[in-house]
Amino acid sequence: MSAGTRSTTPVLSVRGLSVRFLMPGGRRVAAVTDARFDVAPGECLTLIGESGCGKSVLASALLGLLPGNARTAGSALLGDLDLLTAGERTLARTVRGRLIGLVPQSPAAHLTPVRTVRSQLEETVAALTATRGRAALRAAAEAAAERTAFPADHLDRHPHQLSGGLAQRAATALALVGDAPLLLADEPTTGLDRDLVDRTVDELRRHVDDPGDHGGGRALLMITHDLAAAERIADRVAVMYAGRIVELADAKAFFGAPGPRHPYSRALLQALPDRAFTPVPGMPPELGDLPAGCAFAARCDRATGTCAAPPPAGQVACHHPHVPEDVRA
Ligand SMILES: Nc1ncnc2c1ncn2[C@@H]1O[C@H](COP(=O)(O)OP(=O)(O)OP(=O)(O)O)[C@@H](O)[C@H]1O
Ligand code: SF4
Ligand SMILES: [Mg+2]
């Protein structure tokens, strides 16, 4: 982290965040359970985990974008503001875009369909910065596009004329405009080839390393399936399984030595082509029907009878975590 003399007060502080979806017939889907983490100024925390484990629901909860059948508990402090209890007016006027820059998981759906990328960038620059005047707005929009390698000759296109990768780059460019203390990027590299993945994460990293005009520092919460991108950018890693953060670790220790401590985190890394290339066995459990004990037990080669009880809370939510010696073995 390039903290320098920056404040160590977290930009975002999440405690006991849970999201339940109320389904017809009284069924409850436990999409996020008891999430607890901080993101510090100048820090990038990446959130990883299999599809459907609750990553985007967690992001939506922070932005106040959950559907009507969702119920939240806990707190998520951005400065003094609790994002979970803030009213829609506050969220719309001061949070989304201004305090939290969002790179959404489905960028095409978030871009305005009837407006060109250029006009959306210019409008965002005008709304979020002090830039004024036609020529200055045009130059700022082009500079924003350049940051994410969005080609200048596509700026006058409408979203439906863009490939998935180009829509992704346009959405990232929009999120980097302004001086939001928190950047929330949900799969910002989907549809990009490796060079563009590297370029995008490096740009996100630069954005976070820049303390911003307000001087308080910027933080990045990045959700990704791309573990190579996570390794490239992250200071810390949060691993999510069946709605719970099961491991919070320093990125260097996690991706390098001694490696992850939770059996699920280890299995995720072992599934990578440049490692053992062995998929995690079995399937994740239904979030509407979770066991009382460890939700990973049915897939875990270290499970014992003890695992029928809920794992301990902490950095590694496991009854039998790997210790550095057996991780190295
Ligand atoms: N409105 C809803 N009602 C009921 N269940 C929902 C609703 N929205 C999401 N879910 C459930 O919440 C769970 C978590 O979904 P989420 O989109 O957060 O997964 P994810 O980790 O982001 O997956 P991916 O990596 O594929 O994007 C899923 O099981 C999903 O079916
Ligand atoms: S608590 Fe038990 S079942 Fe769950 S990950 Fe740890 S060892 Fe495996
Ligand atoms: Mg998602």
Tab-separated table of N, CA and C in Angstrom, residues 83-185:
chain	number	residue	atom	x	y	z
A	83	LEU	N	-24.126	3.285	4.994
A	83	LEU	CA	-24.735	3.068	3.677
A	83	LEU	C	-25.987	2.200	3.768
A	84	LEU	N	-26.087	1.391	4.816
A	84	LEU	CA	-27.223	0.463	4.902
A	84	LEU	C	-28.499	1.146	5.380
A	85	THR	N	-28.344	2.281	6.083
A	85	THR	CA	-29.542	2.945	6.583
A	85	THR	C	-29.793	4.296	5.893
A	86	ALA	N	-28.861	4.693	5.005
A	86	ALA	CA	-29.037	5.975	4.303
A	86	ALA	C	-30.285	5.922	3.423
A	87	GLY	N	-30.973	7.048	3.304
A	87	GLY	CA	-32.180	7.108	2.472
A	87	GLY	C	-31.820	7.142	0.992
A	88	GLU	N	-32.795	6.822	0.157
A	88	GLU	CA	-32.562	6.785	-1.290
A	88	GLU	C	-32.102	8.151	-1.821
A	89	ARG	N	-32.643	9.227	-1.249
A	89	ARG	CA	-32.257	10.575	-1.699
A	89	ARG	C	-30.760	10.820	-1.493
A	90	THR	N	-30.265	10.462	-0.316
A	90	THR	CA	-28.836	10.617	-0.027
A	90	THR	C	-28.007	9.720	-0.941
A	91	LEU	N	-28.464	8.478	-1.088
A	91	LEU	CA	-27.703	7.531	-1.913
A	91	LEU	C	-27.613	8.029	-3.353
A	92	ALA	N	-28.739	8.520	-3.869
A	92	ALA	CA	-28.761	8.960	-5.267
A	92	ALA	C	-27.981	10.265	-5.453
A	93	ARG	N	-28.096	11.187	-4.493
A	93	ARG	CA	-27.489	12.508	-4.692
A	93	ARG	C	-26.035	12.576	-4.292
A	94	THR	N	-25.659	11.877	-3.214
A	94	THR	CA	-24.292	12.066	-2.726
A	94	THR	C	-23.442	10.800	-2.734
A	95	VAL	N	-24.055	9.633	-2.792
A	95	VAL	CA	-23.244	8.404	-2.687
A	95	VAL	C	-22.874	7.865	-4.061
A	96	ARG	N	-23.870	7.464	-4.843
A	96	ARG	CA	-23.572	6.813	-6.117
A	96	ARG	C	-22.936	7.811	-7.087
A	97	GLY	N	-21.714	7.525	-7.509
A	97	GLY	CA	-20.996	8.413	-8.419
A	97	GLY	C	-20.092	9.386	-7.684
A	98	ARG	N	-20.573	9.971	-6.587
A	98	ARG	CA	-19.765	10.992	-5.904
A	98	ARG	C	-18.899	10.399	-4.803
A	99	LEU	N	-19.496	9.637	-3.877
A	99	LEU	CA	-18.693	9.021	-2.816
A	99	LEU	C	-18.236	7.625	-3.217
A	100	ILE	N	-19.024	6.958	-4.066
A	100	ILE	CA	-18.634	5.629	-4.558
A	100	ILE	C	-18.697	5.640	-6.083
A	101	GLY	N	-17.532	5.424	-6.705
A	101	GLY	CA	-17.502	5.245	-8.156
A	101	GLY	C	-17.750	3.778	-8.447
A	102	LEU	N	-18.686	3.491	-9.324
A	102	LEU	CA	-19.056	2.095	-9.568
A	102	LEU	C	-18.683	1.659	-10.974
A	103	VAL	N	-17.960	0.525	-11.050
A	103	VAL	CA	-17.829	-0.183	-12.322
A	103	VAL	C	-18.770	-1.375	-12.208
A	104	PRO	N	-19.934	-1.326	-12.863
A	104	PRO	CA	-20.941	-2.366	-12.658
A	104	PRO	C	-20.589	-3.665	-13.371
A	105	GLN	N	-21.189	-4.787	-12.904
A	105	GLN	CA	-20.902	-6.088	-13.520
A	105	GLN	C	-21.475	-6.172	-14.927
A	106	SER	N	-22.604	-5.494	-15.190
A	106	SER	CA	-23.187	-5.513	-16.541
A	106	SER	C	-23.130	-4.103	-17.103
A	107	PRO	N	-21.979	-3.670	-17.625
A	107	PRO	CA	-21.825	-2.263	-18.015
A	107	PRO	C	-22.813	-1.840	-19.077
A	108	ALA	N	-23.116	-2.720	-20.036
A	108	ALA	CA	-24.022	-2.314	-21.119
A	108	ALA	C	-25.366	-1.865	-20.546
A	109	ALA	N	-25.805	-2.547	-19.477
A	109	ALA	CA	-27.103	-2.222	-18.880
A	109	ALA	C	-27.054	-0.912	-18.099
A	110	HIS	N	-25.866	-0.477	-17.700
A	110	HIS	CA	-25.752	0.747	-16.897
A	110	HIS	C	-25.501	1.988	-17.741
A	111	LEU	N	-25.032	1.781	-18.988
A	111	LEU	CA	-24.829	2.944	-19.857
A	111	LEU	C	-26.195	3.372	-20.389
A	112	THR	N	-26.373	4.669	-20.589
A	112	THR	CA	-27.648	5.159	-21.109
A	112	THR	C	-27.746	4.788	-22.593
A	113	PRO	N	-28.767	4.022	-23.001
A	113	PRO	CA	-28.775	3.483	-24.364
A	113	PRO	C	-28.886	4.524	-25.466
A	114	VAL	N	-29.544	5.667	-25.182
A	114	VAL	CA	-29.822	6.632	-26.258
A	114	VAL	C	-28.758	7.720	-26.384
A	115	ARG	N	-27.683	7.613	-25.617
A	115	ARG	CA	-26.643	8.657	-25.633
A	115	ARG	C	-25.305	8.053	-26.035
A	116	THR	N	-24.506	8.836	-26.741
A	116	THR	CA	-23.177	8.342	-27.122
A	116	THR	C	-22.279	8.272	-25.884
A	117	VAL	N	-21.211	7.516	-26.022
A	117	VAL	CA	-20.251	7.417	-24.921
A	117	VAL	C	-19.669	8.795	-24.625
A	118	ARG	N	-19.376	9.552	-25.700
A	118	ARG	CA	-18.807	10.888	-25.492
A	118	ARG	C	-19.741	11.754	-24.646
A	119	SER	N	-21.022	11.777	-24.983
A	119	SER	CA	-21.920	12.676	-24.244
A	119	SER	C	-22.073	12.210	-22.798
A	120	GLN	N	-22.025	10.884	-22.568
A	120	GLN	CA	-22.131	10.405	-21.180
A	120	GLN	C	-20.873	10.768	-20.381
A	121	LEU	N	-19.720	10.688	-21.041
A	121	LEU	CA	-18.488	11.069	-20.346
A	121	LEU	C	-18.483	12.569	-20.059
A	122	GLU	N	-18.871	13.371	-21.061
A	122	GLU	CA	-18.865	14.830	-20.860
A	122	GLU	C	-19.838	15.220	-19.746
A	123	GLU	N	-21.004	14.594	-19.749
A	123	GLU	CA	-21.987	14.910	-18.715
A	123	GLU	C	-21.457	14.553	-17.327
A	124	THR	N	-20.783	13.408	-17.234
A	124	THR	CA	-20.250	12.980	-15.938
A	124	THR	C	-19.129	13.907	-15.482
A	125	VAL	N	-18.269	14.305	-16.420
A	125	VAL	CA	-17.194	15.249	-16.073
A	125	VAL	C	-17.819	16.560	-15.562
A	126	ALA	N	-18.858	17.032	-16.248
A	126	ALA	CA	-19.497	18.296	-15.846
A	126	ALA	C	-20.146	18.161	-14.466
A	127	ALA	N	-20.739	16.991	-14.200
A	127	ALA	CA	-21.445	16.808	-12.924
A	127	ALA	C	-20.480	16.629	-11.753
A	128	LEU	N	-19.330	15.985	-12.007
A	128	LEU	CA	-18.476	15.581	-10.880
A	128	LEU	C	-17.191	16.383	-10.737
A	129	THR	N	-16.892	17.246	-11.709
A	129	THR	CA	-15.644	18.017	-11.601
A	129	THR	C	-15.931	19.502	-11.854
A	130	ALA	N	-14.875	20.311	-11.700
A	130	ALA	CA	-15.045	21.758	-11.900
A	130	ALA	C	-14.851	22.148	-13.368
A	131	THR	N	-14.597	21.176	-14.234
A	131	THR	CA	-14.344	21.477	-15.656
A	131	THR	C	-15.591	22.103	-16.289
A	132	ARG	N	-15.396	23.205	-17.000
A	132	ARG	CA	-16.509	23.893	-17.659
A	132	ARG	C	-16.098	24.315	-19.062
A	133	GLY	N	-17.060	24.494	-19.928
A	133	GLY	CA	-16.788	24.953	-21.298
A	133	GLY	C	-16.703	23.758	-22.238
A	134	ARG	N	-17.218	23.972	-23.457
A	134	ARG	CA	-17.319	22.880	-24.440
A	134	ARG	C	-16.004	22.187	-24.723
A	135	ALA	N	-14.973	23.004	-25.031
A	135	ALA	CA	-13.687	22.431	-25.430
A	135	ALA	C	-13.045	21.681	-24.265
A	136	ALA	N	-13.151	22.267	-23.070
A	136	ALA	CA	-12.536	21.629	-21.899
A	136	ALA	C	-13.241	20.312	-21.566
A	137	LEU	N	-14.574	20.295	-21.686
A	137	LEU	CA	-15.323	19.060	-21.397
A	137	LEU	C	-14.963	17.977	-22.406
A	138	ARG	N	-14.833	18.408	-23.662
A	138	ARG	CA	-14.486	17.455	-24.720
A	138	ARG	C	-13.100	16.839	-24.435
A	139	ALA	N	-12.152	17.701	-24.073
A	139	ALA	CA	-10.793	17.217	-23.796
A	139	ALA	C	-10.786	16.289	-22.576
A	140	ALA	N	-11.563	16.655	-21.551
A	140	ALA	CA	-11.589	15.823	-20.335
A	140	ALA	C	-12.231	14.467	-20.626
A	141	ALA	N	-13.271	14.450	-21.460
A	141	ALA	CA	-13.924	13.185	-21.814
A	141	ALA	C	-12.952	12.296	-22.582
A	142	GLU	N	-12.202	12.901	-23.477
A	142	GLU	CA	-11.234	12.118	-24.271
A	142	GLU	C	-10.104	11.597	-23.381
A	143	ALA	N	-9.696	12.417	-22.419
A	143	ALA	CA	-8.649	11.956	-21.491
A	143	ALA	C	-9.163	10.800	-20.635
A	144	ALA	N	-10.424	10.880	-20.218
A	144	ALA	CA	-11.011	9.796	-19.409
A	144	ALA	C	-11.064	8.505	-20.219
A	145	ALA	N	-11.442	8.604	-21.488
A	145	ALA	CA	-11.499	7.420	-22.344
A	145	ALA	C	-10.114	6.810	-22.522
A	146	GLU	N	-9.139	7.671	-22.691
A	146	GLU	CA	-7.750	7.224	-22.892
A	146	GLU	C	-7.244	6.422	-21.690
A	147	ARG	N	-7.689	6.797	-20.489
A	147	ARG	CA	-7.221	6.100	-19.278
A	147	ARG	C	-7.560	4.620	-19.303
A	148	THR	N	-8.680	4.269	-19.927
A	148	THR	CA	-9.067	2.851	-19.951
A	148	THR	C	-8.938	2.274	-21.363
A	149	ALA	N	-8.152	2.938	-22.205
A	149	ALA	CA	-7.890	2.462	-23.569
A	149	ALA	C	-9.186	2.343	-24.371
A	150	PHE	N	-10.152	3.214	-24.078
A	150	PHE	CA	-11.350	3.254	-24.923
A	150	PHE	C	-10.982	4.052	-26.174
A	151	PRO	N	-11.153	3.458	-27.374
A	151	PRO	CA	-10.650	4.137	-28.580
A	151	PRO	C	-11.411	5.422	-28.898
A	152	ALA	N	-10.661	6.481	-29.203
A	152	ALA	CA	-11.266	7.789	-29.457
A	152	ALA	C	-12.248	7.730	-30.636
A	153	ASP	N	-11.966	6.865	-31.616
A	153	ASP	CA	-12.859	6.832	-32.781
A	153	ASP	C	-14.160	6.058	-32.507
A	154	HIS	N	-14.342	5.562	-31.274
A	154	HIS	CA	-15.620	4.931	-30.896
A	154	HIS	C	-16.425	5.805	-29.938
A	155	LEU	N	-15.906	7.004	-29.628
A	155	LEU	CA	-16.580	7.832	-28.623
A	155	LEU	C	-17.965	8.283	-29.065
A	156	ASP	N	-18.175	8.392	-30.368
A	156	ASP	CA	-19.482	8.857	-30.837
A	156	ASP	C	-20.461	7.709	-31.083
A	157	ARG	N	-20.119	6.533	-30.613
A	157	ARG	CA	-21.036	5.393	-30.745
A	157	ARG	C	-21.975	5.307	-29.548
A	158	HIS	N	-23.104	4.639	-29.786
A	158	HIS	CA	-24.058	4.362	-28.712
A	158	HIS	C	-23.701	3.014	-28.069
A	159	PRO	N	-24.141	2.796	-26.827
A	159	PRO	CA	-23.759	1.560	-26.132
A	159	PRO	C	-24.048	0.284	-26.934
A	160	HIS	N	-25.172	0.230	-27.675
A	160	HIS	CA	-25.493	-1.021	-28.368
A	160	HIS	C	-24.528	-1.281	-29.534
A	161	GLN	N	-23.745	-0.277	-29.886
A	161	GLN	CA	-22.774	-0.465	-30.973
A	161	GLN	C	-21.411	-0.913	-30.447
A	162	LEU	N	-21.334	-1.170	-29.154
A	162	LEU	CA	-20.051	-1.541	-28.546
A	162	LEU	C	-20.018	-3.030	-28.230
A	163	SER	N	-18.821	-3.629	-28.347
A	163	SER	CA	-18.636	-5.001	-27.865
A	163	SER	C	-18.675	-4.976	-26.337
A	164	GLY	N	-18.772	-6.165	-25.731
A	164	GLY	CA	-18.784	-6.243	-24.263
A	164	GLY	C	-17.534	-5.616	-23.657
A	165	GLY	N	-16.385	-5.873	-24.294
A	165	GLY	CA	-15.121	-5.343	-23.768
A	165	GLY	C	-15.068	-3.829	-23.855
A	166	LEU	N	-15.608	-3.261	-24.942
A	166	LEU	CA	-15.604	-1.800	-25.085
A	166	LEU	C	-16.580	-1.152	-24.107
A	167	ALA	N	-17.749	-1.794	-23.915
A	167	ALA	CA	-18.708	-1.260	-22.933
A	167	ALA	C	-18.063	-1.273	-21.542
A	168	GLN	N	-17.302	-2.343	-21.261
A	168	GLN	CA	-16.592	-2.450	-19.989
A	168	GLN	C	-15.627	-1.285	-19.803
A	169	ARG	N	-14.873	-0.981	-20.868
A	169	ARG	CA	-13.897	0.111	-20.764
A	169	ARG	C	-14.592	1.466	-20.627
A	170	ALA	N	-15.730	1.635	-21.313
A	170	ALA	CA	-16.480	2.896	-21.179
A	170	ALA	C	-16.982	3.062	-19.744
A	171	ALA	N	-17.509	1.965	-19.166
A	171	ALA	CA	-18.036	2.036	-17.797
A	171	ALA	C	-16.918	2.329	-16.804
A	172	THR	N	-15.745	1.747	-17.031
A	172	THR	CA	-14.615	1.997	-16.128
A	172	THR	C	-14.168	3.454	-16.244
A	173	ALA	N	-14.136	3.967	-17.474
A	173	ALA	CA	-13.759	5.371	-17.671
A	173	ALA	C	-14.724	6.283	-16.911
A	174	LEU	N	-16.021	5.993	-16.974
A	174	LEU	CA	-17.018	6.810	-16.263
A	174	LEU	C	-16.786	6.762	-14.753
A	175	ALA	N	-16.434	5.576	-14.248
A	175	ALA	CA	-16.259	5.427	-12.796
A	175	ALA	C	-15.019	6.161	-12.292
A	176	LEU	N	-14.037	6.349	-13.189
A	176	LEU	CA	-12.798	7.008	-12.747
A	176	LEU	C	-12.895	8.530	-12.782
A	177	VAL	N	-13.945	9.061	-13.424
A	177	VAL	CA	-14.158	10.510	-13.425
A	177	VAL	C	-14.576	10.920	-12.009
A	178	GLY	N	-14.120	12.083	-11.581
A	178	GLY	CA	-14.527	12.528	-10.252
A	178	GLY	C	-13.524	12.062	-9.217
A	179	ASP	N	-13.867	12.247	-7.973
A	179	ASP	CA	-12.898	12.028	-6.911
A	179	ASP	C	-13.510	11.184	-5.795
A	180	ALA	N	-14.237	10.140	-6.184
A	180	ALA	CA	-14.907	9.308	-5.181
A	180	ALA	C	-13.870	8.641	-4.275
A	181	PRO	N	-14.059	8.712	-2.949
A	181	PRO	CA	-13.091	8.065	-2.048
A	181	PRO	C	-13.108	6.540	-2.159
A	182	LEU	N	-14.245	5.972	-2.621
A	182	LEU	CA	-14.305	4.512	-2.766
A	182	LEU	C	-14.678	4.163	-4.194
A	183	LEU	N	-13.882	3.267	-4.770
A	183	LEU	CA	-14.199	2.744	-6.093
A	183	LEU	C	-14.633	1.298	-5.895
A	184	LEU	N	-15.784	0.982	-6.451
A	184	LEU	CA	-16.320	-0.373	-6.306
A	184	LEU	C	-16.404	-0.973	-7.709
A	185	ALA	N	-15.550	-1.923	-7.991
A	185	ALA	CA	-15.471	-2.459	-9.349
A	185	ALA	C	-15.891	-3.932	-9.331
